[in-house]
Amino acid sequence: MKLFDVYPLYDVTPVSAKGIEIIDNKGQKYLDFYGGHAVISIGHSHPNYVNRLKSQLDKIGFYSNSVQNPLQTELAQKLGVLSNCEDYNLFLCNSGAEANENALKMASFHTGKSKVVAFKNGFHGRTSAAVAATDNQKINAPLNQQQKVTFLEFEDFTGLEEVLKTGDYCAVILEAIQGVGGLDEPSTEFYKFIQEKCKEHHVLVIADEVQSGFGRSGKFFGFQHHGIQPDIISMAKGMGNGFPVGGILIHKSIKASYGLLGTTFGGNHLACTATLAVLEVLEHENLIENAFKLESYFREIASTIPQVKKVKGRGLMLGLEFDFEVSDLRKKLIYNQYAFTGGSANKKLLRFLPALNITKEQITIFFNALKAEL
């Protein structure tokens, strides 16, 4: 049997990793400035993370959600405090797409409506409603296109008000910082307008924090830069530092009932343990503050490179925009400089998504590698 061929693969085979270093099967060391799509939030093989998971495996790795799992309660309490989202309830699942799927489903249940507002260049996942709300027709099958989604531009105040006035919409979903789309973000004025108009027309605001959450933007969630309160918050990627875990925070004003949502694997013992380990490291090592501080250092160095036309993003969710497509540059960085970086729908944008415990010295190494290839 062969693998279903859906990804173009670089000729690198990692076999071990620690911090931001990855070792391949030939013994070559690489520096990971991409974190596997912003997944590695506290570094590869962090000792607290490894020890927590090993210890949990010795006890119990999984049982169904038909029994008590105190780790879920512990996680909900710690997450509420660290994220300053204690007015929400937690539902755990397995991925970002699944988180957004459940968020959209909850909005539809709550409002009794089915239409969704999403935004150009947004990416919310590859499942049914999540992919329908993703602005990429190439990955939308006819089955998905049955969903009713209106795509708007950021800052389209008039367009948003006009569609919401129809009374047909259950949700507005948006990323505080677009990940795959290329690090565009709404203004604070527009984000607050979204919240105001959604409240007026009984529509839910879904903050997709799958990539920008868990400290990556320099705050726990990206929407917190704008001083708003979404109805539902979706999260995944950096949440488990590589362990498959996702979830949604549902405002306590939205009531639960048995059978409304469900999952087999979501919130299992290992997933909770991985997430608790991440939260502990974020807290004890001040990694959110580190992400916030290192943004200015990154921008400072980037400003000295003439080829860089623009720096985009926040915290350690950053991108360098050039006047040329970066696919060849990414290959040169991997094969010549042994450094992983990311691309996006914006073909001229090089994305930088390292673990949040990266240092100034390691950022300097990244820029030296970049300069060598420019």
Tab-separated table of N, CA, C and O in Angstrom, residues 137-248:
chain	number	residue	atom	x	y	z
A	137	GLN	N	-11.336	27.822	-2.782
A	137	GLN	CA	-12.240	26.946	-3.516
A	137	GLN	C	-11.598	25.618	-3.922
A	137	GLN	O	-12.294	24.627	-4.136
A	138	LYS	N	-10.265	25.575	-4.006
A	138	LYS	CA	-9.587	24.349	-4.406
A	138	LYS	C	-9.792	23.221	-3.400
A	138	LYS	O	-9.705	22.048	-3.757
A	139	ILE	N	-10.022	23.566	-2.133
A	139	ILE	CA	-10.184	22.513	-1.123
A	139	ILE	C	-11.637	22.373	-0.676
A	139	ILE	O	-11.928	21.653	0.274
A	140	ASN	N	-12.546	23.058	-1.365
A	140	ASN	CA	-13.975	22.968	-1.065
A	140	ASN	C	-14.654	22.027	-2.049
A	140	ASN	O	-14.815	22.350	-3.235
A	141	ALA	N	-15.046	20.859	-1.597
A	141	ALA	CA	-15.769	19.907	-2.447
A	141	ALA	C	-17.211	20.379	-2.634
A	141	ALA	O	-17.720	21.177	-1.840
A	142	PRO	N	-17.898	19.907	-3.670
A	142	PRO	CA	-19.309	20.268	-3.846
A	142	PRO	C	-20.148	20.009	-2.608
A	142	PRO	O	-21.065	20.771	-2.295
A	143	LEU	N	-19.844	18.948	-1.880
A	143	LEU	CA	-20.557	18.647	-0.644
A	143	LEU	C	-20.437	19.802	0.348
A	143	LEU	O	-21.412	20.212	0.983
A	144	ASN	N	-19.223	20.330	0.484
A	144	ASN	CA	-18.989	21.432	1.416
A	144	ASN	C	-19.668	22.720	0.947
A	144	ASN	O	-20.099	23.535	1.767
A	145	GLN	N	-19.746	22.890	-0.347
A	145	GLN	CA	-20.269	24.144	-0.903
A	145	GLN	C	-21.773	24.299	-0.699
A	145	GLN	O	-22.333	25.348	-1.014
A	146	GLN	N	-22.412	23.272	-0.145
A	146	GLN	CA	-23.825	23.419	0.211
A	146	GLN	C	-24.003	24.359	1.409
A	146	GLN	O	-25.083	24.894	1.626
A	147	GLN	N	-22.935	24.531	2.192
A	147	GLN	CA	-22.999	25.449	3.327
A	147	GLN	C	-23.169	26.882	2.812
A	147	GLN	O	-22.669	27.245	1.757
A	148	LYS	N	-23.847	27.703	3.593
A	148	LYS	CA	-24.146	29.073	3.162
A	148	LYS	C	-23.206	30.039	3.862
A	148	LYS	O	-23.395	30.378	5.031
A	149	VAL	N	-22.166	30.449	3.130
A	149	VAL	CA	-21.136	31.315	3.699
A	149	VAL	C	-20.974	32.559	2.834
A	149	VAL	O	-20.863	32.472	1.611
A	150	THR	N	-20.951	33.720	3.474
A	150	THR	CA	-20.689	34.986	2.796
A	150	THR	C	-19.291	35.452	3.174
A	150	THR	O	-18.977	35.581	4.363
A	151	PHE	N	-18.460	35.695	2.165
A	151	PHE	CA	-17.098	36.149	2.418
A	151	PHE	C	-17.006	37.662	2.230
A	151	PHE	O	-17.435	38.205	1.210
A	152	LEU	N	-16.433	38.318	3.225
A	152	LEU	CA	-16.235	39.765	3.187
A	152	LEU	C	-14.754	40.084	3.344
A	152	LEU	O	-13.966	39.244	3.787
A	153	GLU	N	-14.392	41.314	3.014
A	153	GLU	CA	-13.044	41.816	3.283
A	153	GLU	C	-12.996	42.354	4.704
A	153	GLU	O	-13.994	42.858	5.227
A	154	PHE	N	-11.820	42.259	5.344
A	154	PHE	CA	-11.635	42.999	6.582
A	154	PHE	C	-11.907	44.477	6.318
A	154	PHE	O	-11.600	44.995	5.246
A	155	GLU	N	-12.489	45.146	7.282
A	155	GLU	CA	-12.802	46.586	7.248
A	155	GLU	C	-14.014	46.925	6.372
A	155	GLU	O	-14.284	48.100	6.124
A	156	ASP	N	-14.753	45.909	5.933
A	156	ASP	CA	-15.968	46.177	5.154
A	156	ASP	C	-17.133	46.388	6.135
A	156	ASP	O	-17.974	45.515	6.338
A	157	PHE	N	-17.177	47.566	6.723
A	157	PHE	CA	-18.210	47.893	7.708
A	157	PHE	C	-19.604	47.824	7.093
A	157	PHE	O	-20.523	47.240	7.664
A	158	THR	N	-19.733	48.412	5.907
A	158	THR	CA	-21.043	48.465	5.252
A	158	THR	C	-21.537	47.077	4.874
A	158	THR	O	-22.694	46.720	5.115
A	159	GLY	N	-20.648	46.283	4.279
A	159	GLY	CA	-21.035	44.942	3.852
A	159	GLY	C	-21.465	44.076	5.018
A	159	GLY	O	-22.448	43.330	4.928
A	160	LEU	N	-20.738	44.179	6.121
A	160	LEU	CA	-21.089	43.380	7.293
A	160	LEU	C	-22.456	43.765	7.827
A	160	LEU	O	-23.298	42.902	8.115
A	161	GLU	N	-22.709	45.047	7.937
A	161	GLU	CA	-24.002	45.488	8.472
A	161	GLU	C	-25.145	45.062	7.571
A	161	GLU	O	-26.199	44.631	8.044
A	162	GLU	N	-24.936	45.129	6.269
A	162	GLU	CA	-25.999	44.772	5.320
A	162	GLU	C	-26.375	43.299	5.433
A	162	GLU	O	-27.565	42.949	5.434
A	163	VAL	N	-25.380	42.402	5.520
A	163	VAL	CA	-25.723	40.979	5.569
A	163	VAL	C	-26.337	40.601	6.920
A	163	VAL	O	-27.265	39.791	6.974
A	164	LEU	N	-25.837	41.180	7.994
A	164	LEU	CA	-26.379	40.834	9.302
A	164	LEU	C	-27.811	41.315	9.475
A	164	LEU	O	-28.607	40.701	10.195
A	165	LYS	N	-28.164	42.405	8.791
A	165	LYS	CA	-29.525	42.949	8.879
A	165	LYS	C	-30.572	41.995	8.331
A	165	LYS	O	-31.751	42.095	8.663
A	166	THR	N	-30.150	41.038	7.498
A	166	THR	CA	-31.118	40.107	6.910
A	166	THR	C	-31.702	39.166	7.962
A	166	THR	O	-32.758	38.563	7.745
A	167	GLY	N	-30.975	38.966	9.067
A	167	GLY	CA	-31.464	38.070	10.121
A	167	GLY	C	-31.272	36.597	9.834
A	167	GLY	O	-31.849	35.752	10.520
A	168	ASP	N	-30.437	36.274	8.816
A	168	ASP	CA	-30.272	34.883	8.404
A	168	ASP	C	-28.999	34.226	8.937
A	168	ASP	O	-28.746	33.053	8.663
A	169	TYR	N	-28.202	34.971	9.696
A	169	TYR	CA	-26.846	34.500	10.024
A	169	TYR	C	-26.746	34.029	11.471
A	169	TYR	O	-27.310	34.635	12.381
A	170	CYS	N	-25.994	32.935	11.654
A	170	CYS	CA	-25.780	32.412	13.002
A	170	CYS	C	-24.454	32.871	13.583
A	170	CYS	O	-24.319	32.953	14.813
A	171	ALA	N	-23.459	33.151	12.717
A	171	ALA	CA	-22.127	33.436	13.239
A	171	ALA	C	-21.309	34.281	12.285
A	171	ALA	O	-21.486	34.238	11.062
A	172	VAL	N	-20.381	35.038	12.878
A	172	VAL	CA	-19.259	35.648	12.164
A	172	VAL	C	-18.006	34.992	12.717
A	172	VAL	O	-17.777	34.999	13.927
A	173	ILE	N	-17.207	34.365	11.845
A	173	ILE	CA	-15.994	33.685	12.269
A	173	ILE	C	-14.790	34.389	11.663
A	173	ILE	O	-14.788	34.724	10.473
A	174	LEU	N	-13.772	34.629	12.493
A	174	LEU	CA	-12.573	35.285	11.978
A	174	LEU	C	-11.364	34.955	12.843
A	174	LEU	O	-11.486	34.662	14.032
A	175	GLU	N	-10.207	34.999	12.193
A	175	GLU	CA	-8.929	34.883	12.879
A	175	GLU	C	-8.462	36.286	13.258
A	175	GLU	O	-8.496	37.200	12.433
A	176	ALA	N	-7.989	36.439	14.485
A	176	ALA	CA	-7.442	37.731	14.894
A	176	ALA	C	-6.197	38.061	14.072
A	176	ALA	O	-5.923	39.234	13.781
A	177	ILE	N	-5.447	37.041	13.731
A	177	ILE	CA	-4.323	37.161	12.794
A	177	ILE	C	-4.446	35.977	11.845
A	177	ILE	O	-4.398	34.831	12.281
A	178	GLN	N	-4.630	36.227	10.570
A	178	GLN	CA	-4.813	35.124	9.634
A	178	GLN	C	-3.503	34.346	9.503
A	178	GLN	O	-2.446	34.931	9.255
A	179	GLY	N	-3.575	33.040	9.670
A	179	GLY	CA	-2.380	32.223	9.599
A	179	GLY	C	-2.022	31.854	8.175
A	179	GLY	O	-1.163	32.473	7.549
A	180	VAL	N	-2.702	30.853	7.636
A	180	VAL	CA	-2.450	30.400	6.271
A	180	VAL	C	-2.640	31.532	5.272
A	180	VAL	O	-1.935	31.631	4.271
A	181	GLY	N	-3.575	32.442	5.562
A	181	GLY	CA	-3.893	33.523	4.627
A	181	GLY	C	-2.801	34.551	4.450
A	181	GLY	O	-2.791	35.275	3.456
A	182	GLY	N	-1.885	34.673	5.421
A	182	GLY	CA	-0.767	35.594	5.220
A	182	GLY	C	-0.613	36.675	6.271
A	182	GLY	O	-0.048	37.730	5.995
A	183	LEU	N	-1.127	36.459	7.495
A	183	LEU	CA	-0.901	37.340	8.642
A	183	LEU	C	-1.589	38.696	8.553
A	183	LEU	O	-1.178	39.653	9.210
A	184	ASP	N	-2.641	38.787	7.764
A	184	ASP	CA	-3.469	39.995	7.809
A	184	ASP	C	-4.332	39.931	9.065
A	184	ASP	O	-4.660	38.855	9.565
A	185	GLU	N	-4.719	41.093	9.584
A	185	GLU	CA	-5.538	41.142	10.786
A	185	GLU	C	-6.508	42.315	10.718
A	185	GLU	O	-6.242	43.318	10.064
A	186	PRO	N	-7.654	42.191	11.390
A	186	PRO	CA	-8.617	43.286	11.404
A	186	PRO	C	-8.133	44.402	12.321
A	186	PRO	O	-7.353	44.157	13.259
A	187	SER	N	-8.609	45.605	12.076
A	187	SER	CA	-8.327	46.703	12.998
A	187	SER	C	-9.162	46.513	14.263
A	187	SER	O	-10.176	45.809	14.263
A	188	THR	N	-8.731	47.151	15.344
A	188	THR	CA	-9.509	47.110	16.578
A	188	THR	C	-10.896	47.702	16.345
A	188	THR	O	-11.903	47.172	16.842
A	189	GLU	N	-10.967	48.772	15.574
A	189	GLU	CA	-12.252	49.402	15.285
A	189	GLU	C	-13.201	48.423	14.597
A	189	GLU	O	-14.389	48.334	14.936
A	190	PHE	N	-12.667	47.651	13.628
A	190	PHE	CA	-13.521	46.718	12.898
A	190	PHE	C	-13.931	45.545	13.785
A	190	PHE	O	-15.090	45.108	13.757
A	191	TYR	N	-12.995	45.045	14.594
A	191	TYR	CA	-13.316	43.929	15.485
A	191	TYR	C	-14.422	44.336	16.468
A	191	TYR	O	-15.371	43.589	16.737
A	192	LYS	N	-14.331	45.548	16.988
A	192	LYS	CA	-15.362	46.020	17.917
A	192	LYS	C	-16.699	46.244	17.209
A	192	LYS	O	-17.767	46.018	17.781
A	193	PHE	N	-16.631	46.660	15.943
A	193	PHE	CA	-17.846	46.830	15.140
A	193	PHE	C	-18.524	45.476	14.918
A	193	PHE	O	-19.762	45.362	14.996
A	194	ILE	N	-17.706	44.448	14.645
A	194	ILE	CA	-18.248	43.093	14.492
A	194	ILE	C	-19.004	42.691	15.749
A	194	ILE	O	-20.151	42.211	15.689
A	195	GLN	N	-18.388	42.880	16.901
A	195	GLN	CA	-19.031	42.494	18.153
A	195	GLN	C	-20.328	43.272	18.384
A	195	GLN	O	-21.347	42.701	18.766
A	196	GLU	N	-20.282	44.561	18.113
A	196	GLU	CA	-21.458	45.411	18.322
A	196	GLU	C	-22.623	44.980	17.433
A	196	GLU	O	-23.765	44.840	17.886
A	197	LYS	N	-22.337	44.767	16.146
A	197	LYS	CA	-23.402	44.424	15.199
A	197	LYS	C	-23.909	42.999	15.420
A	197	LYS	O	-25.093	42.711	15.209
A	198	CYS	N	-23.021	42.093	15.814
A	198	CYS	CA	-23.463	40.728	16.104
A	198	CYS	C	-24.402	40.713	17.310
A	198	CYS	O	-25.426	40.024	17.304
A	199	LYS	N	-24.067	41.479	18.310
A	199	LYS	CA	-24.938	41.564	19.481
A	199	LYS	C	-26.288	42.152	19.104
A	199	LYS	O	-27.350	41.672	19.535
A	200	GLU	N	-26.271	43.168	18.270
A	200	GLU	CA	-27.513	43.829	17.839
A	200	GLU	C	-28.419	42.881	17.077
A	200	GLU	O	-29.651	42.926	17.214
A	201	HIS	N	-27.817	41.995	16.262
A	201	HIS	CA	-28.613	41.120	15.393
A	201	HIS	C	-28.646	39.667	15.893
A	201	HIS	O	-29.064	38.779	15.153
A	202	HIS	N	-28.229	39.437	17.131
A	202	HIS	CA	-28.285	38.102	17.757
A	202	HIS	C	-27.499	37.063	16.946
A	202	HIS	O	-27.970	35.962	16.666
A	203	VAL	N	-26.292	37.456	16.587
A	203	VAL	CA	-25.354	36.597	15.851
A	203	VAL	C	-24.152	36.358	16.765
A	203	VAL	O	-23.734	37.259	17.497
A	204	LEU	N	-23.572	35.163	16.738
A	204	LEU	CA	-22.428	34.864	17.597
A	204	LEU	C	-21.101	35.207	16.916
A	204	LEU	O	-20.943	34.998	15.711
A	205	VAL	N	-20.175	35.728	17.701
A	205	VAL	CA	-18.810	35.987	17.228
A	205	VAL	C	-17.939	34.792	17.607
A	205	VAL	O	-17.828	34.443	18.787
A	206	ILE	N	-17.334	34.164	16.597
A	206	ILE	CA	-16.412	33.049	16.829
A	206	ILE	C	-14.997	33.539	16.552
A	206	ILE	O	-14.673	33.927	15.419
A	207	ALA	N	-14.165	33.534	17.576
A	207	ALA	CA	-12.760	33.901	17.427
A	207	ALA	C	-11.957	32.628	17.156
A	207	ALA	O	-11.822	31.775	18.028
A	208	ASP	N	-11.453	32.506	15.936
A	208	ASP	CA	-10.616	31.363	15.574
A	208	ASP	C	-9.196	31.658	16.058
A	208	ASP	O	-8.464	32.433	15.450
A	209	GLU	N	-8.828	31.022	17.173
A	209	GLU	CA	-7.504	31.207	17.771
A	209	GLU	C	-6.663	29.939	17.617
A	209	GLU	O	-5.740	29.693	18.393
A	210	VAL	N	-6.995	29.151	16.605
A	210	VAL	CA	-6.309	27.876	16.405
A	210	VAL	C	-4.801	28.096	16.268
A	210	VAL	O	-4.002	27.370	16.855
A	211	GLN	N	-4.401	29.101	15.516
A	211	GLN	CA	-2.975	29.354	15.339
A	211	GLN	C	-2.472	30.482	16.237
A	211	GLN	O	-1.348	30.422	16.738
A	212	SER	N	-3.288	31.488	16.489
A	212	SER	CA	-2.827	32.662	17.237
A	212	SER	C	-2.986	32.511	18.742
A	212	SER	O	-2.526	33.359	19.508
A	213	GLY	N	-3.611	31.428	19.192
A	213	GLY	CA	-3.849	31.229	20.616
A	213	GLY	C	-2.662	30.664	21.373
A	213	GLY	O	-1.589	30.423	20.812
A	214	PHE	N	-2.859	30.482	22.665
A	214	PHE	CA	-1.853	29.925	23.562
A	214	PHE	C	-0.537	30.712	23.531
A	214	PHE	O	0.555	30.153	23.492
A	215	GLY	N	-0.674	32.044	23.516
A	215	GLY	CA	0.464	32.929	23.709
A	215	GLY	C	1.215	33.359	22.487
A	215	GLY	O	2.098	34.220	22.565
A	216	ARG	N	0.894	32.790	21.326
A	216	ARG	CA	1.724	33.056	20.149
A	216	ARG	C	1.738	34.525	19.740
A	216	ARG	O	2.751	35.024	19.241
A	217	SER	N	0.667	35.247	19.957
A	217	SER	CA	0.593	36.641	19.511
A	217	SER	C	1.167	37.629	20.523
A	217	SER	O	1.187	38.832	20.276
A	218	GLY	N	1.638	37.135	21.675
A	218	GLY	CA	2.109	38.026	22.730
A	218	GLY	C	1.053	38.297	23.782
A	218	GLY	O	1.312	38.947	24.791
A	219	LYS	N	-0.160	37.817	23.554
A	219	LYS	CA	-1.208	37.710	24.565
A	219	LYS	C	-1.728	36.276	24.491
A	219	LYS	O	-1.455	35.565	23.517
A	220	PHE	N	-2.496	35.853	25.499
A	220	PHE	CA	-2.913	34.449	25.471
A	220	PHE	C	-3.710	34.162	24.201
A	220	PHE	O	-3.471	33.171	23.516
A	221	PHE	N	-4.673	35.032	23.871
A	221	PHE	CA	-5.421	34.917	22.619
A	221	PHE	C	-5.233	36.194	21.806
A	221	PHE	O	-5.117	37.296	22.362
A	222	GLY	N	-5.267	36.053	20.498
A	222	GLY	CA	-5.061	37.199	19.621
A	222	GLY	C	-6.133	38.266	19.743
A	222	GLY	O	-5.856	39.460	19.624
A	223	PHE	N	-7.391	37.853	19.980
A	223	PHE	CA	-8.468	38.845	20.062
A	223	PHE	C	-8.272	39.781	21.247
A	223	PHE	O	-8.843	40.875	21.286
A	224	GLN	N	-7.472	39.366	22.231
A	224	GLN	CA	-7.267	40.187	23.429
A	224	GLN	C	-6.474	41.457	23.144
A	224	GLN	O	-6.451	42.364	23.970
A	225	HIS	N	-5.856	41.547	21.981
A	225	HIS	CA	-5.221	42.801	21.563
A	225	HIS	C	-6.270	43.860	21.253
A	225	HIS	O	-5.945	45.045	21.153
A	226	HIS	N	-7.525	43.449	21.064
A	226	HIS	CA	-8.572	44.364	20.606
A	226	HIS	C	-9.626	44.666	21.662
A	226	HIS	O	-10.564	45.430	21.401
A	227	GLY	N	-9.516	44.064	22.838
A	227	GLY	CA	-10.434	44.382	23.924
A	227	GLY	C	-11.878	43.988	23.676
A	227	GLY	O	-12.806	44.697	24.066
A	228	ILE	N	-12.085	42.846	23.011
A	228	ILE	CA	-13.455	42.371	22.760
A	228	ILE	C	-13.662	41.030	23.457
A	228	ILE	O	-12.713	40.403	23.940
A	229	GLN	N	-14.909	40.576	23.506
A	229	GLN	CA	-15.235	39.293	24.130
A	229	GLN	C	-16.065	38.462	23.157
A	229	GLN	O	-17.259	38.686	23.000
A	230	PRO	N	-15.447	37.475	22.501
A	230	PRO	CA	-16.193	36.610	21.576
A	230	PRO	C	-17.188	35.736	22.331
A	230	PRO	O	-17.088	35.557	23.542
A	231	ASP	N	-18.118	35.173	21.576
A	231	ASP	CA	-19.061	34.223	22.168
A	231	ASP	C	-18.452	32.828	22.270
A	231	ASP	O	-18.705	32.089	23.216
A	232	ILE	N	-17.656	32.477	21.249
A	232	ILE	CA	-16.991	31.168	21.213
A	232	ILE	C	-15.553	31.382	20.745
A	232	ILE	O	-15.302	32.185	19.841
A	233	ILE	N	-14.622	30.658	21.351
A	233	ILE	CA	-13.206	30.745	20.999
A	233	ILE	C	-12.727	29.347	20.633
A	233	ILE	O	-12.901	28.401	21.414
A	234	SER	N	-12.149	29.200	19.451
A	234	SER	CA	-11.616	27.900	19.050
A	234	SER	C	-10.098	27.898	19.184
A	234	SER	O	-9.440	28.920	18.992
A	235	MET	N	-9.545	26.731	19.507
A	235	MET	CA	-8.102	26.643	19.742
A	235	MET	C	-7.618	25.234	19.421
A	235	MET	O	-8.384	24.281	19.425
A	236	ALA	N	-6.321	25.130	19.126
A	236	ALA	CA	-5.690	23.822	18.860
A	236	ALA	C	-4.170	24.031	18.803
A	236	ALA	O	-3.587	24.457	19.779
A	237	LYS	N	-3.558	23.764	17.685
A	237	LYS	CA	-2.126	23.830	17.396
A	237	LYS	C	-1.204	23.874	18.615
A	237	LYS	O	-0.851	22.846	19.163
A	238	GLY	N	-0.801	25.048	19.097
A	238	GLY	CA	0.148	25.136	20.197
A	238	GLY	C	-0.368	24.617	21.515
A	238	GLY	O	0.376	24.486	22.488
A	239	MET	N	-1.624	24.286	21.566
A	239	MET	CA	-2.296	23.808	22.777
A	239	MET	C	-1.667	22.532	23.342
A	239	MET	O	-1.558	22.352	24.551
A	240	GLY	N	-1.237	21.629	22.483
A	240	GLY	CA	-0.715	20.344	22.926
A	240	GLY	C	0.742	20.112	22.591
A	240	GLY	O	1.266	19.027	22.833
A	241	ASN	N	1.417	21.132	21.990
A	241	ASN	CA	2.846	21.029	21.652
A	241	ASN	C	3.164	19.797	20.796
A	241	ASN	O	4.238	19.220	20.887
A	242	GLY	N	2.207	19.409	19.969
A	242	GLY	CA	2.407	18.257	19.093
A	242	GLY	C	1.437	17.134	19.350
A	242	GLY	O	1.198	16.296	18.471
A	243	PHE	N	0.869	17.068	20.561
A	243	PHE	CA	-0.164	16.065	20.815
A	243	PHE	C	-1.464	16.576	20.203
A	243	PHE	O	-1.812	17.741	20.369
A	244	PRO	N	-2.204	15.713	19.475
A	244	PRO	CA	-3.448	16.166	18.829
A	244	PRO	C	-4.515	16.542	19.853
A	244	PRO	O	-5.070	15.680	20.539
A	245	VAL	N	-4.780	17.820	19.972
A	245	VAL	CA	-5.809	18.286	20.909
A	245	VAL	C	-6.351	19.616	20.407
A	245	VAL	O	-5.628	20.430	19.836
A	246	GLY	N	-7.636	19.810	20.577
A	246	GLY	CA	-8.285	21.069	20.237
A	246	GLY	C	-9.407	21.321	21.217
A	246	GLY	O	-9.689	20.488	22.088
A	247	GLY	N	-10.040	22.449	21.080
A	247	GLY	CA	-11.149	22.734	21.978
A	247	GLY	C	-11.830	24.037	21.637
A	247	GLY	O	-11.332	24.825	20.819
A	248	ILE	N	-12.986	24.239	22.241
A	248	ILE	CA	-13.663	25.528	22.142
A	248	ILE	C	-14.029	26.006	23.536
A	248	ILE	O	-14.356	25.215	24.417
